[in-house]
Every structure is written in structure tokens, then in C-alpha cells.
């Protein structure tokens, strides 16, 4: 099983490079910000920085969980950590389950802290992980927070996947009580409903990564590993704009102040304009994984090649390519902030959003009203 888990890590990278986002879109085309024709600020006054998990980061962009657990992906994590360090960004490692079962693989994760010694690093475990195992995952990379990923749909799509989910909420509750760092509950691409958000908040969770549909699709990835397709299954999930509204609404109903928790928007956010919409809705930060991985790898090793994972020499120069992508992304976010009259992220959180089409219909039927200035 351990070897199968390691091989699966490579398959996931191969399929992520090969597949497009979707089939659902993220919903942000139905979220609109109001143009400010007379912003009372100058471009150089815009501040994208924030305090996240107890440390200052230069941007709300989180390089989200991508990989780990196979010696051949160590170079990928090294380069991602170098990008995060140079740009002052938070970084989450991929699932550490493989390392917990085979300590020889820990170097594929610890390389992140080695190359981003002072930054925000987030550990990652599955929801069936024991407290003891989770604490070990935190310790190995000196993590500032720990993600617990929810991936029921992915497990069901895997022939070898887990079929027992009853104890997940208890595992999460136990970890919240014993973890020395904040626990971030994260969906992997199918969204979190307000009902699940309420249950998590009742258990003491205050950091939620909504992981909505519209980006990398792990059901599609698992089905392609089996040379299968299933349009109905692959279309499952709550699009990112909708799940973000569900979770933000739950926070508001619970009266949780903005500074006491964090909602992280992930799921197919592919430009700074969509990021600005997510932040205006109430997200503290937004995450990207698949699109960054593609910038790092696609032009280096074609996805159909047998030797998918590059060596160190293959990645020379690719850090700059990823940084250019992030720079363009953040430039778009900055432009959106100017055009809404937002000098900082707190200003942007208070800007009105107009919901149309599918998002409006969803919120109306789900009785969700997004209040300003969360």
C-alpha cells in the first residue's frame, strides 16, 4: 500500500499537467465589483500584505498543497519553497501521509522549511490522521499551521480509496484541541456547505479553505488513472464562488470576527480579478496549486514522457517563470484594488459585490446574504 501511495503521487502530477480545469466553472463570472471612477489613492500606496498564521506575508496568495511523499518530487518542493521565500508568500506542502508511513520520505517535505526558513509553512494530513501523527507532521517541517484535507469524492473515485468517513469529524475535533498551531480544514475541490461549516465552527475550527469546484478536479484525475470518464461524477461539487458564500455566511452567523479566523478561497482562481472578487466577498487569502505547478513543469518535461519528474538541472530558470506568473497575478489584483478604491485588503473586504445569474440564484435558494465588513 505504501508503494502504491507513492506511485499515486506521480500519477497525480501527470494528470494535473494533462487535464484542464472543470468541467464546472468557478462561478466568479457572476460576481461583480463596483467601479470607482475617482479613487482617493495612488498606486504606490496599495498594500497587499497581511498577517497570516502569526507572520507577515507580502500577499494573500497562498501556494497551496501540491505534492510530497516521493523522493523524485523533492526538487519540485524545493523550487516552490524558493519561490515562496523570494516572494514572501505562504506555502502548504502536499499530503504527508506517505512520510508518516515511510520516514525515508520526510526529506521531500522538510526541504520546504530548509528553503523558506522564516516564512509561513503549512503541514497537510488527511482527516483520518491521529493526533500523534498530525503532531509529527507539524514537527518535521516546523509548520505554522496544519491543513486537514477533506477528499471524500476523491476517495470514492479511487479503487483503493477509503470507504470509512464516520470518524473524520472526531479526528478533526481531537486535533483542534491538541494542535499547537491553527488547524485549517480544507476541501480538495468539491466545496464546503454552510451546514458543514457550522459543524466545523462548532468544533472549534476557525480556519476553513473552501476548496470549491472549478479548478483541478481530483475525481477526473483518479478516473483517468483508471482510463475512465464519468461526466456526472466529474461535475459534482459546489463551485468556488458559491461555497465561499456558504462558508462566509456561516462565519457571519456565528459572529466570528475577521481577525479571529480565516476563510481561504481556492478552486480555479486563475487571475487577479477573480482573486479580488473572492477577497471582497470576505476571503482572507486565496490559494493556487495546479496553475503554479504547470508553470513550473509543463515547458520542462512533456506530460506524456515516461520521465515526468524533472531533475534539478531541468528546473533551472523555472523559478523566474513562476515568479513572472505570480507578478502578473498580483498586478491584476492591484489594479482591481485601485479600481475599487481599496488601499489595503481590509478596505477590499468591505467593498460591495453584485451577484448575478447562477450565483444569485444559488444564494437566494440557500438563503445566504453576504454582509459587508466581516
CSV table of C-alpha atoms in Angstrom, one decimal:
chain,number,residue,atom,x,y,z
A,1,UNK,CA,0.0,0.0,0.0
A,2,UNK,CA,2.8,2.4,0.8
A,3,UNK,CA,4.4,1.9,-2.6
A,4,UNK,CA,1.0,2.3,-4.2
A,5,UNK,CA,0.6,5.6,-2.4
A,6,UNK,CA,4.0,6.8,-3.6
A,7,UNK,CA,3.2,5.9,-7.2
A,8,UNK,CA,-0.1,7.7,-6.9
A,9,UNK,CA,1.7,10.9,-6.1
A,10,UNK,CA,3.4,10.7,-9.5
A,11,UNK,CA,0.2,9.9,-11.3
A,12,UNK,CA,-1.5,12.9,-9.7
A,13,UNK,CA,1.2,15.2,-11.1
A,14,UNK,CA,1.0,13.7,-14.5
A,15,UNK,CA,-2.8,14.0,-14.7
A,16,UNK,CA,-2.8,17.6,-13.2
A,17,UNK,CA,-0.5,18.6,-16.1
A,18,UNK,CA,-2.6,16.9,-18.7
A,19,UNK,CA,-6.1,17.9,-17.6
A,20,UNK,CA,-7.9,21.2,-17.9
A,21,UNK,CA,-9.9,22.8,-15.1
A,22,UNK,CA,-13.5,21.8,-14.6
A,23,UNK,CA,-15.8,20.6,-16.0
A,24,UNK,CA,-17.7,23.1,-13.7
A,25,UNK,CA,-16.5,26.8,-13.8
A,26,UNK,CA,-15.7,28.5,-10.5
A,27,UNK,CA,-18.7,30.9,-10.6
A,28,UNK,CA,-16.8,34.2,-10.4
A,29,UNK,CA,-18.1,35.4,-13.8
A,30,UNK,CA,-21.4,36.0,-11.9
A,31,UNK,CA,-19.7,38.1,-9.1
A,32,UNK,CA,-19.1,41.8,-9.9
A,33,UNK,CA,-17.3,44.6,-8.2
A,34,UNK,CA,-18.3,48.3,-8.4
A,35,UNK,CA,-16.0,50.5,-10.4
A,36,UNK,CA,-14.7,53.6,-8.6
A,37,UNK,CA,-14.0,56.3,-11.1
A,38,UNK,CA,-12.4,58.6,-8.6
A,39,UNK,CA,-10.3,56.5,-6.2
A,40,UNK,CA,-8.7,58.7,-3.4
A,41,UNK,CA,-5.3,56.9,-3.5
A,42,UNK,CA,-2.1,56.4,-5.5
A,43,UNK,CA,-0.9,53.1,-6.9
A,44,UNK,CA,2.3,53.1,-4.8
A,45,UNK,CA,0.1,53.3,-1.7
A,46,UNK,CA,-1.6,49.9,-2.3
A,47,UNK,CA,-0.6,47.4,0.4
A,48,UNK,CA,-1.2,43.7,-0.4
A,49,UNK,CA,0.4,42.4,2.9
A,50,UNK,CA,-1.4,40.8,5.8
A,51,UNK,CA,-0.7,38.8,8.9
A,52,UNK,CA,-1.4,35.1,8.3
A,53,UNK,CA,-0.9,32.4,10.9
A,54,UNK,CA,1.1,34.8,13.1
A,55,UNK,CA,3.5,36.0,10.5
A,56,UNK,CA,3.6,38.8,7.9
A,57,UNK,CA,3.2,37.7,4.3
A,58,UNK,CA,3.5,40.0,1.3
A,59,UNK,CA,0.4,38.9,-0.5
A,60,UNK,CA,-2.9,37.0,0.2
A,61,UNK,CA,-1.7,34.4,-2.4
A,62,UNK,CA,-1.1,31.0,-0.8
A,63,UNK,CA,0.9,28.4,-2.8
A,64,UNK,CA,-1.4,25.6,-1.8
A,65,UNK,CA,-0.8,21.9,-1.3
A,66,UNK,CA,0.7,20.3,-4.3
A,67,UNK,CA,3.0,17.3,-3.7
A,68,UNK,CA,5.3,15.4,-1.5
A,69,UNK,CA,5.8,11.8,-0.4
A,70,UNK,CA,8.1,10.6,-3.2
A,71,UNK,CA,11.8,11.3,-3.4
A,72,UNK,CA,11.6,12.4,-7.1
A,73,UNK,CA,9.3,15.3,-6.2
A,74,UNK,CA,11.8,16.8,-3.7
A,75,UNK,CA,13.1,19.2,-6.4
A,76,UNK,CA,9.6,20.5,-7.1
A,77,UNK,CA,9.0,21.3,-3.4
A,78,UNK,CA,12.5,22.9,-3.2
A,79,UNK,CA,11.7,25.3,-6.1
A,80,UNK,CA,8.2,26.1,-4.8
A,81,UNK,CA,9.8,27.0,-1.4
A,82,UNK,CA,12.4,29.1,-3.1
A,83,UNK,CA,9.6,31.0,-4.9
A,84,UNK,CA,7.6,31.4,-1.7
A,85,UNK,CA,10.7,32.8,0.1
A,86,UNK,CA,11.6,35.2,-2.7
A,87,UNK,CA,8.0,36.5,-3.0
A,88,UNK,CA,7.2,36.4,0.7
A,89,UNK,CA,4.3,34.0,0.4
A,90,UNK,CA,2.8,31.3,2.5
A,91,UNK,CA,3.2,27.7,1.3
A,92,UNK,CA,1.4,24.4,2.1
A,93,UNK,CA,3.0,21.0,1.5
A,94,UNK,CA,1.2,18.1,-0.1
A,95,UNK,CA,-0.3,15.3,2.0
A,96,UNK,CA,2.2,14.0,4.5
A,97,UNK,CA,0.6,10.6,4.8
A,98,UNK,CA,3.4,8.9,2.9
A,99,UNK,CA,6.0,10.4,5.2
A,100,UNK,CA,4.1,9.2,8.2
A,101,UNK,CA,4.3,5.7,6.9
A,102,UNK,CA,7.8,5.8,5.5
A,103,UNK,CA,10.2,8.2,7.3
A,104,UNK,CA,12.7,8.0,4.5
A,105,UNK,CA,10.3,10.2,2.5
A,106,UNK,CA,10.4,13.1,5.0
A,107,UNK,CA,13.1,14.9,3.1
A,108,UNK,CA,10.6,15.6,0.3
A,109,UNK,CA,8.7,17.7,2.8
A,110,UNK,CA,11.4,19.1,5.1
A,111,UNK,CA,13.1,20.6,2.0
A,112,UNK,CA,10.4,23.3,2.1
A,113,UNK,CA,11.3,24.6,5.5
A,114,UNK,CA,15.0,24.4,4.6
A,115,UNK,CA,14.4,26.8,1.7
A,116,UNK,CA,11.8,29.0,3.3
A,117,UNK,CA,13.2,29.2,6.9
A,118,UNK,CA,11.3,32.3,8.1
A,119,UNK,CA,8.1,32.0,6.2
A,120,UNK,CA,4.6,30.6,6.7
A,121,UNK,CA,4.7,26.8,6.1
A,122,UNK,CA,1.6,24.7,6.4
A,123,UNK,CA,1.5,20.9,7.1
A,124,UNK,CA,-1.1,18.7,5.4
A,125,UNK,CA,-2.7,15.4,6.6
A,126,UNK,CA,-5.9,13.6,5.8
A,127,UNK,CA,-8.9,13.6,8.0
A,128,UNK,CA,-8.3,10.1,9.3
A,129,UNK,CA,-4.9,11.1,10.8
A,130,UNK,CA,-4.4,10.6,14.5
A,131,UNK,CA,-3.4,13.4,16.8
A,132,UNK,CA,0.0,11.8,17.3
A,133,UNK,CA,0.6,11.5,13.5
A,134,UNK,CA,-0.5,15.1,12.9
A,135,UNK,CA,1.8,16.4,15.6
A,136,UNK,CA,4.7,14.6,13.9
A,137,UNK,CA,3.7,16.1,10.5
A,138,UNK,CA,3.8,19.6,12.2
A,139,UNK,CA,7.2,18.9,13.8
A,140,UNK,CA,9.0,17.7,10.8
A,141,UNK,CA,8.5,20.9,8.8
A,142,UNK,CA,8.2,23.3,11.8
A,143,UNK,CA,4.7,24.2,10.5
A,144,UNK,CA,2.9,27.4,11.3
A,145,UNK,CA,-0.5,25.7,10.6
A,146,UNK,CA,-1.8,22.3,9.6
A,147,UNK,CA,-4.3,21.5,6.8
A,148,UNK,CA,-6.7,18.6,7.3
A,149,UNK,CA,-7.9,17.8,3.8
A,150,UNK,CA,-11.4,16.5,3.1
A,151,UNK,CA,-11.5,14.4,0.0
A,152,UNK,CA,-14.5,12.1,0.2
A,153,UNK,CA,-15.3,12.4,-3.6
A,154,UNK,CA,-11.7,11.6,-4.5
A,155,UNK,CA,-11.6,8.6,-2.2
A,156,UNK,CA,-14.8,7.2,-3.8
A,157,UNK,CA,-13.2,7.6,-7.2
A,158,UNK,CA,-10.2,5.6,-6.2
A,159,UNK,CA,-10.4,1.8,-6.4
A,160,UNK,CA,-8.0,1.7,-3.5
A,161,UNK,CA,-9.7,4.6,-1.7
A,162,UNK,CA,-11.0,4.9,1.8
A,163,UNK,CA,-14.7,4.0,2.4
A,164,UNK,CA,-14.9,4.9,6.1
A,165,UNK,CA,-15.7,8.5,6.9
A,166,UNK,CA,-17.7,8.4,10.1
A,167,UNK,CA,-14.8,9.2,12.5
A,168,UNK,CA,-13.4,12.1,10.5
A,169,UNK,CA,-15.2,14.9,12.5
A,170,UNK,CA,-14.0,13.4,15.7
A,171,UNK,CA,-10.4,13.2,14.5
A,172,UNK,CA,-10.6,16.9,13.5
A,173,UNK,CA,-12.1,17.8,16.9
A,174,UNK,CA,-9.3,16.0,18.7
A,175,UNK,CA,-6.6,17.7,16.6
A,176,UNK,CA,-8.1,21.2,17.2
A,177,UNK,CA,-7.9,20.5,21.0
A,178,UNK,CA,-4.2,19.3,20.9
A,179,UNK,CA,-2.6,21.1,18.0
A,180,UNK,CA,0.0,23.8,18.9
A,181,UNK,CA,-0.8,25.6,15.6
A,182,UNK,CA,-4.1,26.5,13.9
A,183,UNK,CA,-6.0,23.8,12.1
A,184,UNK,CA,-7.2,24.6,8.6
A,185,UNK,CA,-9.9,22.3,7.3
A,186,UNK,CA,-9.6,22.1,3.5
A,187,UNK,CA,-11.7,20.6,0.8
A,188,UNK,CA,-9.8,19.5,-2.2
A,189,UNK,CA,-12.1,20.7,-4.9
A,190,UNK,CA,-15.7,20.0,-4.2
A,191,UNK,CA,-16.6,22.8,-1.8
A,192,UNK,CA,-17.9,23.1,1.8
A,193,UNK,CA,-21.6,23.8,2.5
A,194,UNK,CA,-22.8,26.1,5.2
A,195,UNK,CA,-24.0,23.1,7.2
A,196,UNK,CA,-20.5,21.5,7.2
A,197,UNK,CA,-19.0,24.9,8.0
A,198,UNK,CA,-21.3,25.3,11.0
A,199,UNK,CA,-20.3,21.8,12.3
A,200,UNK,CA,-16.6,22.7,11.9
A,201,UNK,CA,-17.0,26.0,13.7
A,202,UNK,CA,-18.9,24.3,16.5
A,203,UNK,CA,-15.9,22.0,16.9
A,204,UNK,CA,-13.5,24.9,17.3
A,205,UNK,CA,-12.2,25.2,13.8
A,206,UNK,CA,-11.7,28.8,12.7
A,207,UNK,CA,-9.7,28.4,9.5
A,208,UNK,CA,-11.5,26.9,6.5
A,209,UNK,CA,-10.2,26.5,3.0
A,210,UNK,CA,-13.3,26.2,0.9
A,211,UNK,CA,-11.7,24.2,-2.0
A,212,UNK,CA,-14.5,24.7,-4.4
A,213,UNK,CA,-15.2,23.2,-7.8
A,214,UNK,CA,-13.9,24.8,-10.9
A,215,UNK,CA,-10.1,24.1,-10.7
A,216,UNK,CA,-8.1,20.9,-10.5
A,217,UNK,CA,-10.6,18.0,-10.3
A,218,UNK,CA,-9.4,15.0,-8.3
A,219,UNK,CA,-12.3,12.9,-9.4
A,220,UNK,CA,-11.2,13.4,-13.0
A,221,UNK,CA,-7.6,12.7,-12.0
A,222,UNK,CA,-8.5,9.4,-10.3
A,223,UNK,CA,-10.8,8.3,-13.1
A,224,UNK,CA,-8.1,9.0,-15.8
A,225,UNK,CA,-5.7,6.9,-13.7
A,226,UNK,CA,-8.1,4.1,-14.5
A,227,UNK,CA,-8.7,5.2,-18.1
A,228,UNK,CA,-12.3,6.1,-17.3
A,229,UNK,CA,-14.6,9.1,-17.6
A,230,UNK,CA,-17.8,9.8,-15.8
A,231,UNK,CA,-19.3,13.2,-16.6
A,232,UNK,CA,-21.8,13.1,-13.8
A,233,UNK,CA,-19.3,12.3,-11.1
A,234,UNK,CA,-16.8,14.8,-12.6
A,235,UNK,CA,-19.4,17.6,-12.4
A,236,UNK,CA,-20.0,17.0,-8.7
A,237,UNK,CA,-19.3,19.8,-6.2
A,238,UNK,CA,-20.1,23.3,-5.2
A,239,UNK,CA,-18.4,25.9,-7.4
A,240,UNK,CA,-15.9,28.2,-5.6
A,241,UNK,CA,-17.9,31.4,-5.6
A,242,UNK,CA,-20.9,29.6,-4.1
A,243,UNK,CA,-19.0,27.6,-1.5
A,244,UNK,CA,-17.2,30.8,-0.5
A,245,UNK,CA,-20.6,32.5,0.1
A,246,UNK,CA,-21.8,29.5,2.1
A,247,UNK,CA,-18.7,29.5,4.4
A,248,UNK,CA,-18.6,33.3,4.8
A,249,UNK,CA,-22.3,33.3,5.7
A,250,UNK,CA,-21.6,30.6,8.4
A,251,UNK,CA,-18.8,32.7,9.9
A,252,UNK,CA,-21.2,35.7,9.9
A,253,UNK,CA,-24.0,33.8,11.6
A,254,UNK,CA,-21.5,32.6,14.3
A,255,UNK,CA,-20.3,36.1,14.8
A,256,UNK,CA,-16.7,35.2,14.3
A,257,UNK,CA,-14.7,38.5,13.8
A,258,UNK,CA,-12.4,38.8,10.7
A,259,UNK,CA,-9.2,38.7,12.8
A,260,UNK,CA,-10.1,35.6,14.7
A,261,UNK,CA,-10.1,33.2,11.8
A,262,UNK,CA,-9.5,32.9,8.1
A,263,UNK,CA,-11.5,31.8,5.1
A,264,UNK,CA,-9.3,30.8,2.3
A,265,UNK,CA,-10.7,30.7,-1.3
A,266,UNK,CA,-9.3,28.0,-3.6
A,267,UNK,CA,-10.7,26.3,-6.6
A,268,UNK,CA,-9.9,27.5,-10.1
A,269,UNK,CA,-8.9,31.1,-9.3
A,270,UNK,CA,-6.9,31.9,-12.3
A,271,UNK,CA,-6.4,35.6,-12.4
A,272,UNK,CA,-6.1,38.6,-10.0
A,273,UNK,CA,-9.6,39.8,-10.9
A,274,UNK,CA,-11.2,36.6,-9.6
A,275,UNK,CA,-9.0,36.8,-6.5
A,276,UNK,CA,-10.2,40.4,-5.9
A,277,UNK,CA,-13.8,39.2,-6.0
A,278,UNK,CA,-13.1,36.4,-3.5
A,279,UNK,CA,-11.4,38.8,-1.2
A,280,UNK,CA,-14.2,41.3,-1.5
A,281,UNK,CA,-16.7,38.6,-0.6
A,282,UNK,CA,-14.7,38.0,2.7
A,283,UNK,CA,-11.9,35.6,2.0
A,284,UNK,CA,-8.7,36.3,4.0
A,285,UNK,CA,-6.5,34.7,1.4
A,286,UNK,CA,-6.7,32.7,-1.8
A,287,UNK,CA,-4.8,29.6,-2.9
A,288,UNK,CA,-3.4,28.3,-6.1
A,289,UNK,CA,-1.7,24.9,-6.8
A,290,UNK,CA,-2.3,23.4,-10.2
A,291,UNK,CA,-1.7,26.5,-12.3
A,292,UNK,CA,1.6,27.1,-10.5
A,293,UNK,CA,2.7,23.5,-10.9
A,294,UNK,CA,2.0,23.8,-14.7
A,295,UNK,CA,4.2,27.0,-14.9
A,296,UNK,CA,7.0,25.1,-13.2
A,297,UNK,CA,6.8,21.8,-15.1
A,298,UNK,CA,4.9,21.9,-18.4
A,299,UNK,CA,7.6,23.5,-20.5
A,300,UNK,CA,10.3,21.3,-18.9
A,301,UNK,CA,9.0,17.8,-19.4
A,302,UNK,CA,6.1,16.9,-21.7
A,303,UNK,CA,3.3,15.3,-19.7
A,304,UNK,CA,3.4,12.2,-21.9
A,305,UNK,CA,7.0,11.5,-21.3
A,306,UNK,CA,8.0,8.5,-19.1
A,307,UNK,CA,10.4,10.6,-17.0
A,308,UNK,CA,7.8,13.1,-15.8
A,309,UNK,CA,9.6,14.4,-12.8
A,310,UNK,CA,12.5,16.7,-13.6
A,311,UNK,CA,15.9,16.8,-12.1
A,312,UNK,CA,17.4,19.9,-10.6
A,313,UNK,CA,19.1,21.0,-13.8
A,314,UNK,CA,15.8,20.7,-15.7
A,315,UNK,CA,14.3,23.4,-13.5
A,316,UNK,CA,17.0,26.0,-13.9
A,317,UNK,CA,15.2,29.2,-14.9
A,318,UNK,CA,11.8,27.9,-14.0
A,319,UNK,CA,11.7,29.9,-10.7
A,320,UNK,CA,11.7,33.1,-12.7
A,321,UNK,CA,8.8,31.8,-14.9
A,322,UNK,CA,6.7,31.1,-11.8
A,323,UNK,CA,7.6,34.4,-10.3
A,324,UNK,CA,6.6,36.2,-13.5
A,325,UNK,CA,3.2,34.4,-13.3
A,326,UNK,CA,2.7,35.5,-9.7
A,327,UNK,CA,3.8,39.1,-10.5
A,328,UNK,CA,1.2,39.3,-13.3
A,329,UNK,CA,-1.4,37.8,-11.0
A,330,UNK,CA,-0.6,40.3,-8.2
A,331,UNK,CA,-0.6,43.2,-10.7
A,332,UNK,CA,-4.1,42.3,-11.7
A,333,UNK,CA,-5.1,42.2,-8.0
A,334,UNK,CA,-3.5,45.6,-7.5
A,335,UNK,CA,-5.4,47.0,-10.5
A,336,UNK,CA,-8.7,45.7,-9.1
A,337,UNK,CA,-7.9,47.3,-5.7
A,338,UNK,CA,-7.2,50.7,-7.4
A,339,UNK,CA,-10.5,50.4,-9.4
A,340,UNK,CA,-12.5,49.7,-6.2
A,341,UNK,CA,-10.7,52.4,-4.2
A,342,UNK,CA,-9.1,49.9,-1.8
A,343,UNK,CA,-5.8,50.9,-0.3
A,344,UNK,CA,-5.4,47.6,1.6
A,345,UNK,CA,-7.0,44.2,2.0
A,346,UNK,CA,-9.2,45.4,4.8
A,347,UNK,CA,-10.6,48.1,2.5
A,348,UNK,CA,-11.3,45.5,-0.2
A,349,UNK,CA,-13.1,43.2,2.3
A,350,UNK,CA,-15.7,46.0,2.7
A,351,UNK,CA,-16.5,46.6,-1.0
A,352,UNK,CA,-19.9,45.7,-2.3
A,353,UNK,CA,-20.4,42.7,-4.6
A,354,UNK,CA,-23.2,42.3,-7.1
A,355,UNK,CA,-24.3,38.7,-7.6
A,356,UNK,CA,-26.0,37.7,-10.9
A,357,UNK,CA,-27.0,34.5,-12.7
A,358,UNK,CA,-26.2,31.2,-11.1
A,359,UNK,CA,-24.5,32.7,-8.0
A,360,UNK,CA,-27.5,34.9,-7.3
A,361,UNK,CA,-29.9,32.0,-7.7
A,362,UNK,CA,-27.8,29.8,-5.5
A,363,UNK,CA,-27.6,32.4,-2.7
A,364,UNK,CA,-31.4,33.1,-2.9
A,365,UNK,CA,-32.3,29.4,-2.7
A,366,UNK,CA,-29.8,28.8,0.1
A,367,UNK,CA,-31.0,32.0,1.9
A,368,UNK,CA,-27.4,33.4,2.0
A,369,UNK,CA,-26.8,37.1,2.4
A,370,UNK,CA,-23.2,38.3,2.4
A,371,UNK,CA,-22.8,41.2,4.9
A,372,UNK,CA,-20.1,43.8,4.4
A,373,UNK,CA,-17.1,44.4,6.7
A,374,UNK,CA,-17.0,40.9,8.1
